[in-house]
């Protein structure tokens, strides 16, 4: 049964029968798929200091965004990289996907590594995005993950997936 439907997500309550035979009522959030991109520079990465209203604070994270209806992950990644970081990528390397919190949502985030960056303003930031682009060295990102400055799960996954052998 549908509980709520908004512009970007919907929520349903359903009775679920698990593989072990147990039945239970569960709520699932369906936000749609998204992408996250790690822009790689010669010395490190371009990360964002972005205000997130749901937690009421700024966090350090990779550029990311929701896929529009009919968009493929690569298309969304290219658009979001320009919108949020102000750069386009000559090379986009797919790095798989992650499920954010599969205990209650089916959200899937497609991960990309962006290389060969050039400035671009082909797309504008959304009006409700408060973003500062930061250039961060590889060494500094390791320290930022260790000390909790980078606490965004998709960004930590991206940093791990994009490590050079």
PDB file of C-alpha atoms in Angstrom:
ATOM      1  CA  UNK A   1       0.000   0.000   0.000  1.00  0.00           C
ATOM      2  CA  UNK A   2       1.367   3.415  -0.961  1.00  0.00           C
ATOM      3  CA  UNK A   3       1.844   5.668   2.082  1.00  0.00           C
ATOM      4  CA  UNK A   4       3.302   8.748   0.405  1.00  0.00           C
ATOM      5  CA  UNK A   5       4.274   9.961  -3.067  1.00  0.00           C
ATOM      6  CA  UNK A   6       6.390  13.058  -3.599  1.00  0.00           C
ATOM      7  CA  UNK A   7       8.200  14.561  -6.550  1.00  0.00           C
ATOM      8  CA  UNK A   8      11.329  12.444  -6.088  1.00  0.00           C
ATOM      9  CA  UNK A   9      10.337   9.485  -3.938  1.00  0.00           C
ATOM     10  CA  UNK A  10       7.512   7.294  -2.774  1.00  0.00           C
ATOM     11  CA  UNK A  11       6.985   5.139   0.306  1.00  0.00           C
ATOM     12  CA  UNK A  12       5.065   1.893   0.570  1.00  0.00           C
ATOM     13  CA  UNK A  13       3.992  -0.461   3.335  1.00  0.00           C
ATOM     14  CA  UNK A  14       3.716  -4.130   2.450  1.00  0.00           C
ATOM     15  CA  UNK A  15       3.534  -7.601   3.952  1.00  0.00           C
ATOM     16  CA  UNK A  16       6.721  -9.494   3.219  1.00  0.00           C
ATOM     17  CA  UNK A  17       7.410 -13.220   3.380  1.00  0.00           C
ATOM     18  CA  UNK A  18      11.103 -13.845   4.045  1.00  0.00           C
ATOM     19  CA  UNK A  19      13.102 -16.823   2.711  1.00  0.00           C
ATOM     20  CA  UNK A  20      12.839 -18.471   6.167  1.00  0.00           C
ATOM     21  CA  UNK A  21       9.030 -18.317   6.026  1.00  0.00           C
ATOM     22  CA  UNK A  22       8.579 -15.482   8.538  1.00  0.00           C
ATOM     23  CA  UNK A  23       6.060 -12.837   7.516  1.00  0.00           C
ATOM     24  CA  UNK A  24       6.309  -9.210   8.585  1.00  0.00           C
ATOM     25  CA  UNK A  25       4.943  -5.774   7.715  1.00  0.00           C
ATOM     26  CA  UNK A  26       7.694  -3.541   6.267  1.00  0.00           C
ATOM     27  CA  UNK A  27       8.007   0.002   4.968  1.00  0.00           C
ATOM     28  CA  UNK A  28      10.179   0.650   1.905  1.00  0.00           C
ATOM     29  CA  UNK A  29      11.379   4.024   0.652  1.00  0.00           C
ATOM     30  CA  UNK A  30      11.804   4.263  -3.150  1.00  0.00           C
ATOM     31  CA  UNK A  31      13.852   7.395  -3.921  1.00  0.00           C
ATOM     32  CA  UNK A  32      14.982   6.333  -7.385  1.00  0.00           C
ATOM     33  CA  UNK A  33      18.548   5.835  -8.503  1.00  0.00           C
ATOM     34  CA  UNK A  34      21.365   8.346  -8.253  1.00  0.00           C
ATOM     35  CA  UNK A  35      25.007   8.811  -9.186  1.00  0.00           C
ATOM     36  CA  UNK A  36      28.150   9.937  -7.378  1.00  0.00           C
ATOM     37  CA  UNK A  37      31.310  11.089  -9.098  1.00  0.00           C
ATOM     38  CA  UNK A  38      34.893  11.390  -7.848  1.00  0.00           C
ATOM     39  CA  UNK A  39      36.650  14.100  -9.892  1.00  0.00           C
ATOM     40  CA  UNK A  40      40.366  13.205  -9.976  1.00  0.00           C
ATOM     41  CA  UNK A  41      42.982  15.958 -10.324  1.00  0.00           C
ATOM     42  CA  UNK A  42      46.756  15.561 -10.741  1.00  0.00           C
ATOM     43  CA  UNK A  43      47.230  16.013  -6.969  1.00  0.00           C
ATOM     44  CA  UNK A  44      44.006  14.651  -5.531  1.00  0.00           C
ATOM     45  CA  UNK A  45      40.286  15.222  -5.860  1.00  0.00           C
ATOM     46  CA  UNK A  46      37.626  17.901  -6.184  1.00  0.00           C
ATOM     47  CA  UNK A  47      35.210  17.475  -3.292  1.00  0.00           C
ATOM     48  CA  UNK A  48      32.266  19.562  -2.169  1.00  0.00           C
ATOM     49  CA  UNK A  49      31.508  21.289   1.086  1.00  0.00           C
ATOM     50  CA  UNK A  50      27.728  21.129   0.841  1.00  0.00           C
ATOM     51  CA  UNK A  51      24.945  22.100   3.214  1.00  0.00           C
ATOM     52  CA  UNK A  52      22.578  19.179   3.855  1.00  0.00           C
ATOM     53  CA  UNK A  53      19.302  20.302   5.396  1.00  0.00           C
ATOM     54  CA  UNK A  54      18.339  16.793   6.599  1.00  0.00           C
ATOM     55  CA  UNK A  55      21.250  16.834   9.048  1.00  0.00           C
ATOM     56  CA  UNK A  56      21.375  20.617   9.464  1.00  0.00           C
ATOM     57  CA  UNK A  57      25.061  20.998   8.647  1.00  0.00           C
ATOM     58  CA  UNK A  58      27.733  21.116   5.974  1.00  0.00           C
ATOM     59  CA  UNK A  59      29.485  17.911   4.988  1.00  0.00           C
ATOM     60  CA  UNK A  60      32.395  17.073   2.733  1.00  0.00           C
ATOM     61  CA  UNK A  61      31.287  14.852  -0.135  1.00  0.00           C
ATOM     62  CA  UNK A  62      31.694  13.909  -3.781  1.00  0.00           C
ATOM     63  CA  UNK A  63      29.428  15.477  -6.410  1.00  0.00           C
ATOM     64  CA  UNK A  64      26.215  13.459  -6.724  1.00  0.00           C
ATOM     65  CA  UNK A  65      22.650  13.665  -7.863  1.00  0.00           C
ATOM     66  CA  UNK A  66      19.397  11.952  -8.679  1.00  0.00           C
ATOM     67  CA  UNK A  67      18.789  10.424 -12.093  1.00  0.00           C
ATOM     68  CA  UNK A  68      16.035  12.133 -14.055  1.00  0.00           C
ATOM     69  CA  UNK A  69      13.375  10.007 -15.753  1.00  0.00           C
ATOM     70  CA  UNK A  70      14.874   8.400 -18.853  1.00  0.00           C
ATOM     71  CA  UNK A  71      18.498   9.256 -17.997  1.00  0.00           C
ATOM     72  CA  UNK A  72      21.235   6.652 -17.997  1.00  0.00           C
ATOM     73  CA  UNK A  73      23.746   6.724 -15.101  1.00  0.00           C
ATOM     74  CA  UNK A  74      26.587   8.068 -17.268  1.00  0.00           C
ATOM     75  CA  UNK A  75      24.400  10.888 -18.605  1.00  0.00           C
ATOM     76  CA  UNK A  76      23.401  11.882 -15.072  1.00  0.00           C
ATOM     77  CA  UNK A  77      27.023  11.713 -13.889  1.00  0.00           C
ATOM     78  CA  UNK A  78      28.185  14.021 -16.671  1.00  0.00           C
ATOM     79  CA  UNK A  79      25.419  16.536 -15.903  1.00  0.00           C
ATOM     80  CA  UNK A  80      25.874  16.480 -12.128  1.00  0.00           C
ATOM     81  CA  UNK A  81      29.663  16.867 -12.366  1.00  0.00           C
ATOM     82  CA  UNK A  82      29.197  20.106 -14.319  1.00  0.00           C
ATOM     83  CA  UNK A  83      26.304  21.355 -12.148  1.00  0.00           C
ATOM     84  CA  UNK A  84      28.002  20.775  -8.815  1.00  0.00           C
ATOM     85  CA  UNK A  85      31.768  20.908  -9.422  1.00  0.00           C
ATOM     86  CA  UNK A  86      31.881  23.183 -12.477  1.00  0.00           C
ATOM     87  CA  UNK A  87      33.981  20.739 -14.504  1.00  0.00           C
ATOM     88  CA  UNK A  88      33.415  18.217 -17.260  1.00  0.00           C
ATOM     89  CA  UNK A  89      35.358  14.987 -17.649  1.00  0.00           C
ATOM     90  CA  UNK A  90      37.144  13.758 -20.752  1.00  0.00           C
ATOM     91  CA  UNK A  91      37.098  10.272 -19.207  1.00  0.00           C
ATOM     92  CA  UNK A  92      34.404   8.713 -17.013  1.00  0.00           C
ATOM     93  CA  UNK A  93      35.231   5.326 -15.513  1.00  0.00           C
ATOM     94  CA  UNK A  94      32.298   3.305 -14.120  1.00  0.00           C
ATOM     95  CA  UNK A  95      33.028   1.969 -10.607  1.00  0.00           C
ATOM     96  CA  UNK A  96      29.906  -0.116 -10.041  1.00  0.00           C
ATOM     97  CA  UNK A  97      27.125   0.780  -7.643  1.00  0.00           C
ATOM     98  CA  UNK A  98      26.194   0.689  -3.981  1.00  0.00           C
ATOM     99  CA  UNK A  99      22.926   0.247  -2.105  1.00  0.00           C
ATOM    100  CA  UNK A 100      22.769   3.031   0.463  1.00  0.00           C
ATOM    101  CA  UNK A 101      20.691   1.468   3.252  1.00  0.00           C
ATOM    102  CA  UNK A 102      19.032  -1.757   2.057  1.00  0.00           C
ATOM    103  CA  UNK A 103      17.284  -2.282   5.377  1.00  0.00           C
ATOM    104  CA  UNK A 104      14.546   0.130   4.314  1.00  0.00           C
ATOM    105  CA  UNK A 105      15.295   1.551   0.850  1.00  0.00           C
ATOM    106  CA  UNK A 106      16.079   0.261  -2.625  1.00  0.00           C
ATOM    107  CA  UNK A 107      18.175   3.340  -3.477  1.00  0.00           C
ATOM    108  CA  UNK A 108      21.067   2.485  -5.789  1.00  0.00           C
ATOM    109  CA  UNK A 109      23.923   4.925  -6.388  1.00  0.00           C
ATOM    110  CA  UNK A 110      26.048   4.424  -9.498  1.00  0.00           C
ATOM    111  CA  UNK A 111      29.711   5.360  -8.931  1.00  0.00           C
ATOM    112  CA  UNK A 112      32.018   7.052 -11.443  1.00  0.00           C
ATOM    113  CA  UNK A 113      35.629   8.200 -11.488  1.00  0.00           C
ATOM    114  CA  UNK A 114      36.054  11.394 -13.530  1.00  0.00           C
ATOM    115  CA  UNK A 115      39.403  12.219 -15.152  1.00  0.00           C
ATOM    116  CA  UNK A 116      40.777  14.734 -17.669  1.00  0.00           C
ATOM    117  CA  UNK A 117      38.789  17.576 -16.127  1.00  0.00           C
ATOM    118  CA  UNK A 118      38.113  20.910 -17.814  1.00  0.00           C
ATOM    119  CA  UNK A 119      36.075  23.872 -16.552  1.00  0.00           C
ATOM    120  CA  UNK A 120      32.449  23.901 -17.701  1.00  0.00           C
ATOM    121  CA  UNK A 121      29.337  25.893 -16.901  1.00  0.00           C
ATOM    122  CA  UNK A 122      26.995  24.135 -19.345  1.00  0.00           C
ATOM    123  CA  UNK A 123      24.631  23.394 -16.434  1.00  0.00           C
ATOM    124  CA  UNK A 124      23.838  25.565 -13.418  1.00  0.00           C
ATOM    125  CA  UNK A 125      23.587  24.423  -9.802  1.00  0.00           C
ATOM    126  CA  UNK A 126      20.099  23.861  -8.476  1.00  0.00           C
ATOM    127  CA  UNK A 127      18.809  26.902  -6.585  1.00  0.00           C
ATOM    128  CA  UNK A 128      18.634  24.972  -3.291  1.00  0.00           C
ATOM    129  CA  UNK A 129      22.244  23.736  -3.419  1.00  0.00           C
ATOM    130  CA  UNK A 130      24.735  25.514  -1.170  1.00  0.00           C
ATOM    131  CA  UNK A 131      28.088  24.223  -2.427  1.00  0.00           C
ATOM    132  CA  UNK A 132      31.761  25.163  -2.185  1.00  0.00           C
ATOM    133  CA  UNK A 133      34.211  23.201  -4.394  1.00  0.00           C
ATOM    134  CA  UNK A 134      37.439  22.181  -2.651  1.00  0.00           C
ATOM    135  CA  UNK A 135      40.660  20.744  -4.063  1.00  0.00           C
ATOM    136  CA  UNK A 136      41.894  18.096  -1.621  1.00  0.00           C
ATOM    137  CA  UNK A 137      45.090  16.026  -1.845  1.00  0.00           C
ATOM    138  CA  UNK A 138      44.965  12.229  -1.741  1.00  0.00           C
ATOM    139  CA  UNK A 139      46.835  12.234   1.572  1.00  0.00           C
ATOM    140  CA  UNK A 140      44.410  14.718   3.093  1.00  0.00           C
ATOM    141  CA  UNK A 141      41.357  12.667   2.036  1.00  0.00           C
ATOM    142  CA  UNK A 142      42.784   9.639   3.864  1.00  0.00           C
ATOM    143  CA  UNK A 143      43.148  11.737   7.026  1.00  0.00           C
ATOM    144  CA  UNK A 144      39.667  13.249   6.544  1.00  0.00           C
ATOM    145  CA  UNK A 145      38.090   9.783   6.362  1.00  0.00           C
ATOM    146  CA  UNK A 146      40.070   8.606   9.396  1.00  0.00           C
ATOM    147  CA  UNK A 147      39.151  11.614  11.548  1.00  0.00           C
ATOM    148  CA  UNK A 148      35.492  11.700  10.438  1.00  0.00           C
ATOM    149  CA  UNK A 149      35.660  14.945   8.454  1.00  0.00           C
ATOM    150  CA  UNK A 150      34.471  12.887   5.489  1.00  0.00           C
ATOM    151  CA  UNK A 151      31.520  10.983   6.952  1.00  0.00           C
ATOM    152  CA  UNK A 152      29.449  10.581   3.791  1.00  0.00           C
ATOM    153  CA  UNK A 153      29.155   6.883   2.906  1.00  0.00           C
ATOM    154  CA  UNK A 154      29.001   7.280  -0.893  1.00  0.00           C
ATOM    155  CA  UNK A 155      32.143   9.420  -0.841  1.00  0.00           C
ATOM    156  CA  UNK A 156      34.034   6.924   1.312  1.00  0.00           C
ATOM    157  CA  UNK A 157      32.971   4.113  -1.068  1.00  0.00           C
ATOM    158  CA  UNK A 158      34.100   6.158  -4.082  1.00  0.00           C
ATOM    159  CA  UNK A 159      37.485   6.930  -2.542  1.00  0.00           C
ATOM    160  CA  UNK A 160      37.971   3.234  -1.886  1.00  0.00           C
ATOM    161  CA  UNK A 161      36.787   2.061  -5.325  1.00  0.00           C
ATOM    162  CA  UNK A 162      38.928   4.625  -7.166  1.00  0.00           C
ATOM    163  CA  UNK A 163      42.204   3.822  -5.391  1.00  0.00           C
ATOM    164  CA  UNK A 164      45.033   3.163  -7.768  1.00  0.00           C
ATOM    165  CA  UNK A 165      46.577  -0.301  -7.355  1.00  0.00           C
TER     166      UNK A 165
END
